[in-house]
């Protein structure tokens, strides 16, 4: 395992090419926004242990490694983090509960440090707290009366020599601060001569304050950065700032996929060439700083230019990598997009190279530098360089002078000692060695370390609740199998389908649900009349097949008509959009602009009405899905390559049936349901779509799968391979819109009359389930005033079609768990839409071959989603995209904040605001040693599991046991009593009217 | 007349009342209650809208019946007088500004509803709506003013709310810079309106806006040249005409909805209204007309050219806006008042809509490409590149790109010097405070003991 930091690696490299290659992997790897695929924001750091990676990345990106400590303390007060959670994490750090010093254990000491408030204090603030708020007169409310009395008593017996010694020490520390009140507050005379019986709380607290100051000084002598901010905000020089707008505008123009009418004349020869071409094309209006001479770089390759500039700036060679990385990180979003285009991501019009991008930046800096050295007074000043326009982060603020640091640390310790609680005289009475022990413990748990403990406790709280819920629900579950399933539904593993499946099962016990990746094994490129060919499969799968969607016999004309209407609508929109920016046609359009009032007012005041009209018109015309048909292999020339052969179809059907456990018993009706979303005026629309379909709506995949599985010849083949699909069983493709909760079905005319009734019943039940699902979703929307299911449907529909809606749905927010196993182990458990549910039948997979394939797809996908939300929530400015409100679509590829900024990658604030940043807990129903064995054969998975980017548990159904893959890199059985699980009559009883994260509960009574 | 006047009062006093209530709410913890703020804002805005529509109907019917229309006074207030100079502030409705008032109230209602959803849960929810209502009051004063002196008050309100909303998100330094840039452009150009209005107050006190007979009036000799040019100067700044254009794309830093109502809808057209008023009220010299047409024409070409090379949607729309406003300047200088009014109102609606839905452009393009998957080349073909030789095209791009860059690059010298000035002031203040508190700088300030 590579333990050395990535930055050190960079120093080993010698050639600029290699350095740039390496630098590229630091940059965000988000492609064009039209297909948004979730990925681990810190993918490049996966070879490090998770928290080490966080630290290292924080150094590179100047980002947070955790939330502010006060946030965790708030969570602790609200009960979201428990003391037992903290204890567990500390136990992992080999801090046990054995008695240590001051009448407490090490663990308790650290816990007190965590619970105390490390507030950066100026002298005035300290004085306010100690004197005006009377913190020196009364013990902290958590100190019980008997404890307080005990402390006062033991303090009153303090030896006079000891007291005198420490009072001198105190005086010598505070004397240089010119804070007379600090002397006065400890009235030496009074303290020394107060008789034992008149010793008060205030005297004890003064003693403790003295002790705190003394210990604080020793702590800071050992760890000078204790209590200081560890985040060094990146500061850019005026020259770099001057260059940015040019580089942003130029790169945006170069990569532009069609937004500007007038683009660079020739973009095929690369960014560097285009830059030189532009520089040669001098014009009188060019900003003066750009008019310098660049002829010395003519004809050079990008890397040579970089090398030449680095040498001329006198950067020592080992520093080159770091230097270039810093330069690349100034506009990391744009650099990342350039890099993506270099790697050939689809959707970018032209290919740019990162080396060109960096060469252009360095050359521009040369120009700016030359200009400012000639005209120093034109150098822009940026006011107070230290001032960062950012909300202050309590607890992590910069504390520069020593006095403030000692005060801050002392105040922190003062608080911690009271929470312990211990007496000031005890601290002062410690031997030198003991005090050293105390100091070293405090040093070890500085702010970042404490936050790390906090965060792990925060995560563990959730994990333990999930684990005990699963154990509890299975402990009390009866063994008898429910009635024969009337209908089975195969959904995507998506966390948003958890509630939908739960409602379906609640409505009718005869429904069984399954989860599998939403492309249903159909890894194909779809060619249809109404969409451009696109691969509808996970991004790491290269589709080798294509599927043609053509008009059904007899409906060619109607489909063509629809196509024309769509084309016309799109043409009109595009015409207005581009021509309103031109001269004459723009004038004519503006003269008739009053017409725009109609869509303007309708789309803001009555979005749902507009949607209804659209639906009505569409129904009146036709539904393209009803009119099209799908072409398979033999129907048009068997030799046609790219189409699925019979064997390939059979393989896909068999794999799905076997892996999910469907093949055990097939119901007469199997509904295969893909999902996607619809929202308007939302650049992130694709992020809500199906990740397994490559960030596209999974509308065609379930349909194709159903058609495959319904084919007689395919079933024949499948039977040969040992799986019997009953004659009566029929597959139906369906599509679930996760924003509006609408469900549509495909190819219904093939349903046999026997199944018709089952289907009609199912369809009616889905209508109820989707409305209930919508109601559950509405509880999360702060602005939803909804109390009935019909209101809920209306609300989610209007959200989808409202052009002002920054959060049409919450997407994957709150995702935290992934269960790989039979639905039986989670059935009847309310998982609050937080779990990816993957159906996996352990019994059908003794060799774990199917599990291996499953995990290879499931872990990267779910972890990618989870970690993208994690990092965007952790530091929304640096890992995320900031607030959505001032976003500005640029080059049709990405978003800038406002007028001219770096490209924003990651998720916007509106998508993560309700998310809890916890790593994904993957619970796999399989023997622990089999999982270990499997991991040893999958280095990619092994890496992320061992480095704890996901937390893995193994579930053994036979004994109802969970095993945690813990920090010792082994599966350890989870011990401890399983708490009782609360039961509620139905999901709706539990959710309605509640906005917060909910406990996991059992739905219905225990059987 | 009483009832009519009462309805007319609702146009102005409705939003004013909600501003006052909002202002009071701001002092209480209620300011975090989104629903309350929504209600207050919506009540004032819809009162203005409904009474505006009602009045428009009545006024048009009266006009059609009698062929002329007396302006409706909302109020008239003797502000102050010294020596012989009288400053009177008044608001009145006539057949010109009723259309602008309708435009303003319609747009503010729609953008208000939009923002309720758009800014939901934003920490600045209250601030945003307070500024938007303040802005609406400012715009209404601009459109309803019965004299240029009254108009100036609204003009300033529009300017300050504009700058404050540009800097709405204070997390980034660039935001503040760009807000300062716009603020500077406003301040410089406002001098024109201030001087012009003061000159008019000195020479033509109590001259109220009117339409029809006896107008436009001739200005007294020495003002005939000065005032129209001063007003043109001011209108150029507010409407971002060349060479005061560079602030407009930079102003796209605030929430999309405020960008839409300011730079697509109302604020950008304030200059057009000012010039319309000026021409309907006073005779202006031909030289000023030529200058207006020239400014408009240059801005129009400049805006179109720059709009075509912008690769981000908000800048592209901003430049497109100023190019259309340039055409309006030309129309006004030609005396096409009806055309200019229709153009102005149509443009406001169209552009506001475009800016509000600018985030959907990616998917609009996707839909377009899907629709034209079989004739992509033809659908995307552009005429201009076919007509011009390659050299001219790349040259054209270079020039337009350089112009755009000029507007974008660096911080303007004036912003920098403004900042330097304010830093001096801050230092002075600190020195003054430490002087009056009688202590030196540093840690000694807290040393009074306990």
PDB file of N, CA and C in Angstrom, chain A residues 34 127 241 246 249 252 258 260-262 265 278 281-283 285-286 381-383 389 528-529 531-532 570-571 580 583 587 681 782 804 807 885 887-889 891 899 901, chain B residues 114 118 120 171-173 249 256 300 308 310-314 331 343 351 354 356-357 359-360 365 368-370 372-373 382 390 395 398 402 405-406 408 411 423 446 449:
ATOM      1  N   UNK A  34     -24.031  17.663 -19.061  1.00  0.00           N
ATOM      2  CA  UNK A  34     -25.233  17.071 -19.652  1.00  0.00           C
ATOM      3  C   UNK A  34     -25.412  15.628 -19.198  1.00  0.00           C
ATOM      4  N   UNK A 127     -12.382  38.112  29.070  1.00  0.00           N
ATOM      5  CA  UNK A 127     -12.801  38.846  30.243  1.00  0.00           C
ATOM      6  C   UNK A 127     -14.325  38.825  30.375  1.00  0.00           C
ATOM      7  N   UNK A 241      -4.067  36.732 -10.466  1.00  0.00           N
ATOM      8  CA  UNK A 241      -5.441  37.244 -10.557  1.00  0.00           C
ATOM      9  C   UNK A 241      -5.676  37.955 -11.885  1.00  0.00           C
ATOM     10  N   UNK A 246      -8.628  36.210 -18.372  1.00  0.00           N
ATOM     11  CA  UNK A 246      -8.259  35.845 -19.741  1.00  0.00           C
ATOM     12  C   UNK A 246      -8.320  34.341 -19.915  1.00  0.00           C
ATOM     13  N   UNK A 249     -11.933  32.994 -19.894  1.00  0.00           N
ATOM     14  CA  UNK A 249     -12.708  33.297 -21.110  1.00  0.00           C
ATOM     15  C   UNK A 249     -12.135  32.545 -22.307  1.00  0.00           C
ATOM     16  N   UNK A 252     -12.887  28.819 -22.005  1.00  0.00           N
ATOM     17  CA  UNK A 252     -14.324  28.613 -22.205  1.00  0.00           C
ATOM     18  C   UNK A 252     -14.663  28.712 -23.688  1.00  0.00           C
ATOM     19  N   UNK A 258     -21.067  25.151 -28.214  1.00  0.00           N
ATOM     20  CA  UNK A 258     -22.095  25.719 -29.076  1.00  0.00           C
ATOM     21  C   UNK A 258     -22.849  26.895 -28.505  1.00  0.00           C
ATOM     22  N   UNK A 260     -21.662  30.098 -27.848  1.00  0.00           N
ATOM     23  CA  UNK A 260     -21.343  31.332 -28.563  1.00  0.00           C
ATOM     24  C   UNK A 260     -21.612  31.142 -30.057  1.00  0.00           C
ATOM     25  N   UNK A 261     -22.057  32.205 -30.689  1.00  0.00           N
ATOM     26  CA  UNK A 261     -22.316  32.121 -32.116  1.00  0.00           C
ATOM     27  C   UNK A 261     -20.994  32.163 -32.875  1.00  0.00           C
ATOM     28  N   UNK A 262     -20.116  33.020 -32.396  1.00  0.00           N
ATOM     29  CA  UNK A 262     -18.829  33.207 -33.061  1.00  0.00           C
ATOM     30  C   UNK A 262     -17.763  32.561 -32.195  1.00  0.00           C
ATOM     31  N   UNK A 265     -11.599  30.465 -34.810  1.00  0.00           N
ATOM     32  CA  UNK A 265     -11.694  29.983 -36.176  1.00  0.00           C
ATOM     33  C   UNK A 265     -11.255  28.531 -36.294  1.00  0.00           C
ATOM     34  N   UNK A 278      -4.332  33.739 -31.689  1.00  0.00           N
ATOM     35  CA  UNK A 278      -5.008  34.921 -31.168  1.00  0.00           C
ATOM     36  C   UNK A 278      -4.001  36.022 -30.868  1.00  0.00           C
ATOM     37  N   UNK A 281      -2.953  37.822 -33.955  1.00  0.00           N
ATOM     38  CA  UNK A 281      -4.023  38.649 -34.506  1.00  0.00           C
ATOM     39  C   UNK A 281      -4.194  39.890 -33.648  1.00  0.00           C
ATOM     40  N   UNK A 282      -3.211  40.762 -33.658  1.00  0.00           N
ATOM     41  CA  UNK A 282      -3.288  41.901 -32.742  1.00  0.00           C
ATOM     42  C   UNK A 282      -4.440  42.822 -33.110  1.00  0.00           C
ATOM     43  N   UNK A 283      -4.990  43.444 -32.107  1.00  0.00           N
ATOM     44  CA  UNK A 283      -6.020  44.443 -32.389  1.00  0.00           C
ATOM     45  C   UNK A 283      -5.793  45.632 -31.478  1.00  0.00           C
ATOM     46  N   UNK A 285      -7.783  47.124 -29.639  1.00  0.00           N
ATOM     47  CA  UNK A 285      -8.544  47.158 -28.389  1.00  0.00           C
ATOM     48  C   UNK A 285      -8.037  46.148 -27.371  1.00  0.00           C
ATOM     49  N   UNK A 286      -6.965  45.460 -27.710  1.00  0.00           N
ATOM     50  CA  UNK A 286      -6.455  44.451 -26.767  1.00  0.00           C
ATOM     51  C   UNK A 286      -5.973  45.122 -25.487  1.00  0.00           C
ATOM     52  N   UNK A 381      -4.204  46.169  -6.403  1.00  0.00           N
ATOM     53  CA  UNK A 381      -4.040  45.833  -4.990  1.00  0.00           C
ATOM     54  C   UNK A 381      -5.318  45.145  -4.553  1.00  0.00           C
ATOM     55  N   UNK A 382      -5.180  44.217  -3.666  1.00  0.00           N
ATOM     56  CA  UNK A 382      -6.371  43.504  -3.249  1.00  0.00           C
ATOM     57  C   UNK A 382      -6.667  43.736  -1.785  1.00  0.00           C
ATOM     58  N   UNK A 383      -6.399  44.958  -1.378  1.00  0.00           N
ATOM     59  CA  UNK A 383      -6.755  45.303  -0.007  1.00  0.00           C
ATOM     60  C   UNK A 383      -6.004  44.439   0.979  1.00  0.00           C
ATOM     61  N   UNK A 389     -12.940  36.681   2.568  1.00  0.00           N
ATOM     62  CA  UNK A 389     -14.374  36.922   2.629  1.00  0.00           C
ATOM     63  C   UNK A 389     -15.072  35.609   2.865  1.00  0.00           C
ATOM     64  N   UNK A 528     -32.465   5.661 -31.471  1.00  0.00           N
ATOM     65  CA  UNK A 528     -33.909   5.812 -31.618  1.00  0.00           C
ATOM     66  C   UNK A 528     -34.197   6.990 -32.520  1.00  0.00           C
ATOM     67  N   UNK A 529     -35.437   7.087 -32.875  1.00  0.00           N
ATOM     68  CA  UNK A 529     -35.847   8.153 -33.772  1.00  0.00           C
ATOM     69  C   UNK A 529     -35.707   9.510 -33.101  1.00  0.00           C
ATOM     70  N   UNK A 531     -33.910  10.410 -30.205  1.00  0.00           N
ATOM     71  CA  UNK A 531     -32.761  10.787 -29.403  1.00  0.00           C
ATOM     72  C   UNK A 531     -31.485  10.419 -30.122  1.00  0.00           C
ATOM     73  N   UNK A 532     -30.430  11.162 -29.805  1.00  0.00           N
ATOM     74  CA  UNK A 532     -29.159  10.792 -30.404  1.00  0.00           C
ATOM     75  C   UNK A 532     -28.670   9.495 -29.785  1.00  0.00           C
ATOM     76  N   UNK A 570     -38.325  22.659 -30.708  1.00  0.00           N
ATOM     77  CA  UNK A 570     -36.930  22.878 -30.381  1.00  0.00           C
ATOM     78  C   UNK A 570     -36.333  23.973 -31.259  1.00  0.00           C
ATOM     79  N   UNK A 571     -36.713  23.970 -32.539  1.00  0.00           N
ATOM     80  CA  UNK A 571     -36.204  24.999 -33.448  1.00  0.00           C
ATOM     81  C   UNK A 571     -36.639  26.383 -33.008  1.00  0.00           C
ATOM     82  N   UNK A 580     -32.348  36.264 -30.501  1.00  0.00           N
ATOM     83  CA  UNK A 580     -32.630  37.436 -29.675  1.00  0.00           C
ATOM     84  C   UNK A 580     -31.333  38.139 -29.304  1.00  0.00           C
ATOM     85  N   UNK A 583     -28.881  41.321 -34.172  1.00  0.00           N
ATOM     86  CA  UNK A 583     -29.261  42.721 -34.329  1.00  0.00           C
ATOM     87  C   UNK A 583     -30.709  42.870 -34.821  1.00  0.00           C
ATOM     88  N   UNK A 587     -34.161  42.611 -32.723  1.00  0.00           N
ATOM     89  CA  UNK A 587     -35.054  43.766 -32.618  1.00  0.00           C
ATOM     90  C   UNK A 587     -36.502  43.338 -32.854  1.00  0.00           C
ATOM     91  N   UNK A 681     -35.173  23.671 -15.945  1.00  0.00           N
ATOM     92  CA  UNK A 681     -34.294  24.781 -15.579  1.00  0.00           C
ATOM     93  C   UNK A 681     -33.271  24.358 -14.534  1.00  0.00           C
ATOM     94  N   UNK A 782     -38.905  21.739   3.054  1.00  0.00           N
ATOM     95  CA  UNK A 782     -39.327  22.712   4.049  1.00  0.00           C
ATOM     96  C   UNK A 782     -40.543  23.520   3.611  1.00  0.00           C
ATOM     97  N   UNK A 804     -38.442  27.888 -11.181  1.00  0.00           N
ATOM     98  CA  UNK A 804     -37.733  28.553 -10.096  1.00  0.00           C
ATOM     99  C   UNK A 804     -37.270  27.584  -9.032  1.00  0.00           C
ATOM    100  N   UNK A 807     -34.442  22.905  -5.969  1.00  0.00           N
ATOM    101  CA  UNK A 807     -34.342  21.515  -5.513  1.00  0.00           C
ATOM    102  C   UNK A 807     -35.595  20.752  -5.915  1.00  0.00           C
ATOM    103  N   UNK A 885     -27.695  29.530  -6.686  1.00  0.00           N
ATOM    104  CA  UNK A 885     -28.450  30.708  -7.125  1.00  0.00           C
ATOM    105  C   UNK A 885     -27.716  31.600  -8.122  1.00  0.00           C
ATOM    106  N   UNK A 887     -25.406  30.621 -10.235  1.00  0.00           N
ATOM    107  CA  UNK A 887     -24.708  29.818 -11.240  1.00  0.00           C
ATOM    108  C   UNK A 887     -24.978  30.307 -12.658  1.00  0.00           C
ATOM    109  N   UNK A 888     -23.980  30.110 -13.476  1.00  0.00           N
ATOM    110  CA  UNK A 888     -23.992  30.660 -14.823  1.00  0.00           C
ATOM    111  C   UNK A 888     -23.469  29.585 -15.765  1.00  0.00           C
ATOM    112  N   UNK A 889     -24.333  29.096 -16.640  1.00  0.00           N
ATOM    113  CA  UNK A 889     -23.936  28.016 -17.551  1.00  0.00           C
ATOM    114  C   UNK A 889     -22.888  28.533 -18.526  1.00  0.00           C
ATOM    115  N   UNK A 891     -20.183  27.554 -21.745  1.00  0.00           N
ATOM    116  CA  UNK A 891     -19.733  26.646 -22.806  1.00  0.00           C
ATOM    117  C   UNK A 891     -20.628  25.424 -22.961  1.00  0.00           C
ATOM    118  N   UNK A 899     -20.126  35.878 -12.801  1.00  0.00           N
ATOM    119  CA  UNK A 899     -19.744  36.340 -14.129  1.00  0.00           C
ATOM    120  C   UNK A 899     -18.529  35.616 -14.684  1.00  0.00           C
ATOM    121  N   UNK A 901     -15.740  32.938 -13.130  1.00  0.00           N
ATOM    122  CA  UNK A 901     -15.085  32.271 -12.005  1.00  0.00           C
ATOM    123  C   UNK A 901     -14.569  30.937 -12.481  1.00  0.00           C
TER     124      UNK A 901
ATOM    125  N   UNK B 114     -41.184  33.858  -8.324  1.00  0.00           N
ATOM    126  CA  UNK B 114     -40.016  33.049  -8.689  1.00  0.00           C
ATOM    127  C   UNK B 114     -39.037  32.978  -7.513  1.00  0.00           C
ATOM    128  N   UNK B 118     -37.021  30.223  -5.353  1.00  0.00           N
ATOM    129  CA  UNK B 118     -35.596  30.177  -5.699  1.00  0.00           C
ATOM    130  C   UNK B 118     -34.735  30.432  -4.477  1.00  0.00           C
ATOM    131  N   UNK B 120     -35.612  30.078  -1.328  1.00  0.00           N
ATOM    132  CA  UNK B 120     -36.028  29.315  -0.159  1.00  0.00           C
ATOM    133  C   UNK B 120     -34.808  28.734   0.561  1.00  0.00           C
ATOM    134  N   UNK B 171     -19.312  35.768  -0.151  1.00  0.00           N
ATOM    135  CA  UNK B 171     -18.252  34.805   0.110  1.00  0.00           C
ATOM    136  C   UNK B 171     -17.042  35.044  -0.789  1.00  0.00           C
ATOM    137  N   UNK B 172     -17.299  35.476  -2.015  1.00  0.00           N
ATOM    138  CA  UNK B 172     -16.194  35.642  -2.957  1.00  0.00           C
ATOM    139  C   UNK B 172     -15.811  37.113  -3.073  1.00  0.00           C
ATOM    140  N   UNK B 173     -14.518  37.355  -3.188  1.00  0.00           N
ATOM    141  CA  UNK B 173     -14.079  38.726  -3.290  1.00  0.00           C
ATOM    142  C   UNK B 173     -14.513  39.350  -4.610  1.00  0.00           C
ATOM    143  N   UNK B 249     -22.106  42.984 -17.691  1.00  0.00           N
ATOM    144  CA  UNK B 249     -21.889  41.544 -17.495  1.00  0.00           C
ATOM    145  C   UNK B 249     -21.363  41.230 -16.107  1.00  0.00           C
ATOM    146  N   UNK B 256     -29.947  34.596  -9.712  1.00  0.00           N
ATOM    147  CA  UNK B 256     -30.454  34.741 -11.078  1.00  0.00           C
ATOM    148  C   UNK B 256     -31.691  35.628 -11.130  1.00  0.00           C
ATOM    149  N   UNK B 300     -25.178  49.319 -29.707  1.00  0.00           N
ATOM    150  CA  UNK B 300     -25.892  48.217 -30.318  1.00  0.00           C
ATOM    151  C   UNK B 300     -24.924  47.284 -31.031  1.00  0.00           C
ATOM    152  N   UNK B 308     -22.106  37.768 -29.242  1.00  0.00           N
ATOM    153  CA  UNK B 308     -21.871  36.595 -30.096  1.00  0.00           C
ATOM    154  C   UNK B 308     -20.644  35.796 -29.694  1.00  0.00           C
ATOM    155  N   UNK B 310     -19.549  35.541 -26.448  1.00  0.00           N
ATOM    156  CA  UNK B 310     -19.562  35.109 -25.056  1.00  0.00           C
ATOM    157  C   UNK B 310     -19.856  33.621 -24.969  1.00  0.00           C
ATOM    158  N   UNK B 311     -19.111  32.949 -24.145  1.00  0.00           N
ATOM    159  CA  UNK B 311     -19.343  31.517 -24.022  1.00  0.00           C
ATOM    160  C   UNK B 311     -20.104  31.187 -22.743  1.00  0.00           C
ATOM    161  N   UNK B 312     -20.509  32.202 -21.976  1.00  0.00           N
ATOM    162  CA  UNK B 312     -21.374  31.906 -20.834  1.00  0.00           C
ATOM    163  C   UNK B 312     -22.688  32.632 -21.020  1.00  0.00           C
ATOM    164  N   UNK B 313     -23.746  31.996 -20.556  1.00  0.00           N
ATOM    165  CA  UNK B 313     -25.068  32.436 -20.973  1.00  0.00           C
ATOM    166  C   UNK B 313     -25.450  33.794 -20.367  1.00  0.00           C
ATOM    167  N   UNK B 314     -25.038  34.054 -19.139  1.00  0.00           N
ATOM    168  CA  UNK B 314     -25.462  35.312 -18.534  1.00  0.00           C
ATOM    169  C   UNK B 314     -24.770  36.510 -19.175  1.00  0.00           C
ATOM    170  N   UNK B 331     -34.173  54.782 -31.584  1.00  0.00           N
ATOM    171  CA  UNK B 331     -35.602  55.012 -31.849  1.00  0.00           C
ATOM    172  C   UNK B 331     -36.061  56.317 -31.197  1.00  0.00           C
ATOM    173  N   UNK B 343     -41.074  48.435 -27.830  1.00  0.00           N
ATOM    174  CA  UNK B 343     -39.814  47.711 -27.866  1.00  0.00           C
ATOM    175  C   UNK B 343     -39.294  47.485 -26.431  1.00  0.00           C
ATOM    176  N   UNK B 351     -36.488  39.357 -22.143  1.00  0.00           N
ATOM    177  CA  UNK B 351     -35.157  39.169 -21.555  1.00  0.00           C
ATOM    178  C   UNK B 351     -35.261  38.630 -20.130  1.00  0.00           C
ATOM    179  N   UNK B 354     -35.802  35.051 -20.433  1.00  0.00           N
ATOM    180  CA  UNK B 354     -34.593  34.346 -20.858  1.00  0.00           C
ATOM    181  C   UNK B 354     -33.604  34.190 -19.706  1.00  0.00           C
ATOM    182  N   UNK B 356     -34.275  34.250 -16.493  1.00  0.00           N
ATOM    183  CA  UNK B 356     -34.812  33.350 -15.463  1.00  0.00           C
ATOM    184  C   UNK B 356     -34.596  31.887 -15.831  1.00  0.00           C
ATOM    185  N   UNK B 357     -34.729  31.592 -17.108  1.00  0.00           N
ATOM    186  CA  UNK B 357     -34.611  30.179 -17.465  1.00  0.00           C
ATOM    187  C   UNK B 357     -33.284  29.855 -18.136  1.00  0.00           C
ATOM    188  N   UNK B 359     -30.689  28.625 -16.997  1.00  0.00           N
ATOM    189  CA  UNK B 359     -30.017  27.385 -16.593  1.00  0.00           C
ATOM    190  C   UNK B 359     -30.445  26.202 -17.439  1.00  0.00           C
ATOM    191  N   UNK B 360     -31.549  26.353 -18.169  1.00  0.00           N
ATOM    192  CA  UNK B 360     -32.013  25.196 -18.929  1.00  0.00           C
ATOM    193  C   UNK B 360     -31.359  25.111 -20.299  1.00  0.00           C
ATOM    194  N   UNK B 365     -30.167  22.627 -25.604  1.00  0.00           N
ATOM    195  CA  UNK B 365     -29.269  22.199 -26.676  1.00  0.00           C
ATOM    196  C   UNK B 365     -29.337  20.692 -26.888  1.00  0.00           C
ATOM    197  N   UNK B 368     -32.302  19.978 -28.839  1.00  0.00           N
ATOM    198  CA  UNK B 368     -32.105  20.401 -30.231  1.00  0.00           C
ATOM    199  C   UNK B 368     -31.272  19.366 -30.990  1.00  0.00           C
ATOM    200  N   UNK B 369     -30.203  18.933 -30.342  1.00  0.00           N
ATOM    201  CA  UNK B 369     -29.349  17.940 -31.014  1.00  0.00           C
ATOM    202  C   UNK B 369     -30.095  16.626 -31.206  1.00  0.00           C
ATOM    203  N   UNK B 370     -30.923  16.269 -30.224  1.00  0.00           N
ATOM    204  CA  UNK B 370     -31.714  15.048 -30.375  1.00  0.00           C
ATOM    205  C   UNK B 370     -32.678  15.179 -31.547  1.00  0.00           C
ATOM    206  N   UNK B 372     -32.358  16.975 -34.104  1.00  0.00           N
ATOM    207  CA  UNK B 372     -31.677  17.077 -35.396  1.00  0.00           C
ATOM    208  C   UNK B 372     -30.571  16.048 -35.529  1.00  0.00           C
ATOM    209  N   UNK B 373     -30.808  14.866 -34.975  1.00  0.00           N
ATOM    210  CA  UNK B 373     -29.699  13.909 -35.009  1.00  0.00           C
ATOM    211  C   UNK B 373     -29.335  13.484 -36.426  1.00  0.00           C
ATOM    212  N   UNK B 382     -24.083  27.960 -39.908  1.00  0.00           N
ATOM    213  CA  UNK B 382     -24.239  29.386 -39.670  1.00  0.00           C
ATOM    214  C   UNK B 382     -23.963  30.123 -40.964  1.00  0.00           C
ATOM    215  N   UNK B 390     -12.112  33.558 -44.235  1.00  0.00           N
ATOM    216  CA  UNK B 390     -11.640  33.038 -42.961  1.00  0.00           C
ATOM    217  C   UNK B 390     -10.868  34.078 -42.173  1.00  0.00           C
ATOM    218  N   UNK B 395     -10.258  37.492 -37.461  1.00  0.00           N
ATOM    219  CA  UNK B 395      -9.949  38.842 -37.027  1.00  0.00           C
ATOM    220  C   UNK B 395     -11.130  39.410 -36.216  1.00  0.00           C
ATOM    221  N   UNK B 398     -11.182  37.916 -32.904  1.00  0.00           N
ATOM    222  CA  UNK B 398     -10.117  38.478 -32.073  1.00  0.00           C
ATOM    223  C   UNK B 398     -10.522  39.818 -31.486  1.00  0.00           C
ATOM    224  N   UNK B 402     -11.178  40.492 -27.648  1.00  0.00           N
ATOM    225  CA  UNK B 402     -10.358  41.458 -26.920  1.00  0.00           C
ATOM    226  C   UNK B 402     -11.221  42.496 -26.221  1.00  0.00           C
ATOM    227  N   UNK B 405     -12.634  40.983 -23.222  1.00  0.00           N
ATOM    228  CA  UNK B 405     -11.587  40.822 -22.232  1.00  0.00           C
ATOM    229  C   UNK B 405     -11.278  42.126 -21.531  1.00  0.00           C
ATOM    230  N   UNK B 406     -11.305  43.177 -22.312  1.00  0.00           N
ATOM    231  CA  UNK B 406     -11.073  44.500 -21.748  1.00  0.00           C
ATOM    232  C   UNK B 406     -12.083  44.771 -20.644  1.00  0.00           C
ATOM    233  N   UNK B 408     -13.574  42.554 -18.983  1.00  0.00           N
ATOM    234  CA  UNK B 408     -13.484  41.572 -17.895  1.00  0.00           C
ATOM    235  C   UNK B 408     -12.217  41.704 -17.086  1.00  0.00           C
ATOM    236  N   UNK B 411      -9.072  44.679 -12.122  1.00  0.00           N
ATOM    237  CA  UNK B 411      -9.996  45.524 -11.398  1.00  0.00           C
ATOM    238  C   UNK B 411      -9.796  46.914 -11.976  1.00  0.00           C
ATOM    239  N   UNK B 423      -9.947  52.873   2.591  1.00  0.00           N
ATOM    240  CA  UNK B 423      -9.018  52.362   3.592  1.00  0.00           C
ATOM    241  C   UNK B 423      -8.430  53.510   4.402  1.00  0.00           C
ATOM    242  N   UNK B 446      -8.368  47.013  26.613  1.00  0.00           N
ATOM    243  CA  UNK B 446      -9.307  46.346  27.528  1.00  0.00           C
ATOM    244  C   UNK B 446      -8.857  46.409  28.979  1.00  0.00           C
ATOM    245  N   UNK B 449      -9.681  46.893  34.026  1.00  0.00           N
ATOM    246  CA  UNK B 449      -9.766  46.086  35.249  1.00  0.00           C
ATOM    247  C   UNK B 449     -11.193  45.780  35.642  1.00  0.00           C
TER     248      UNK B 449
END
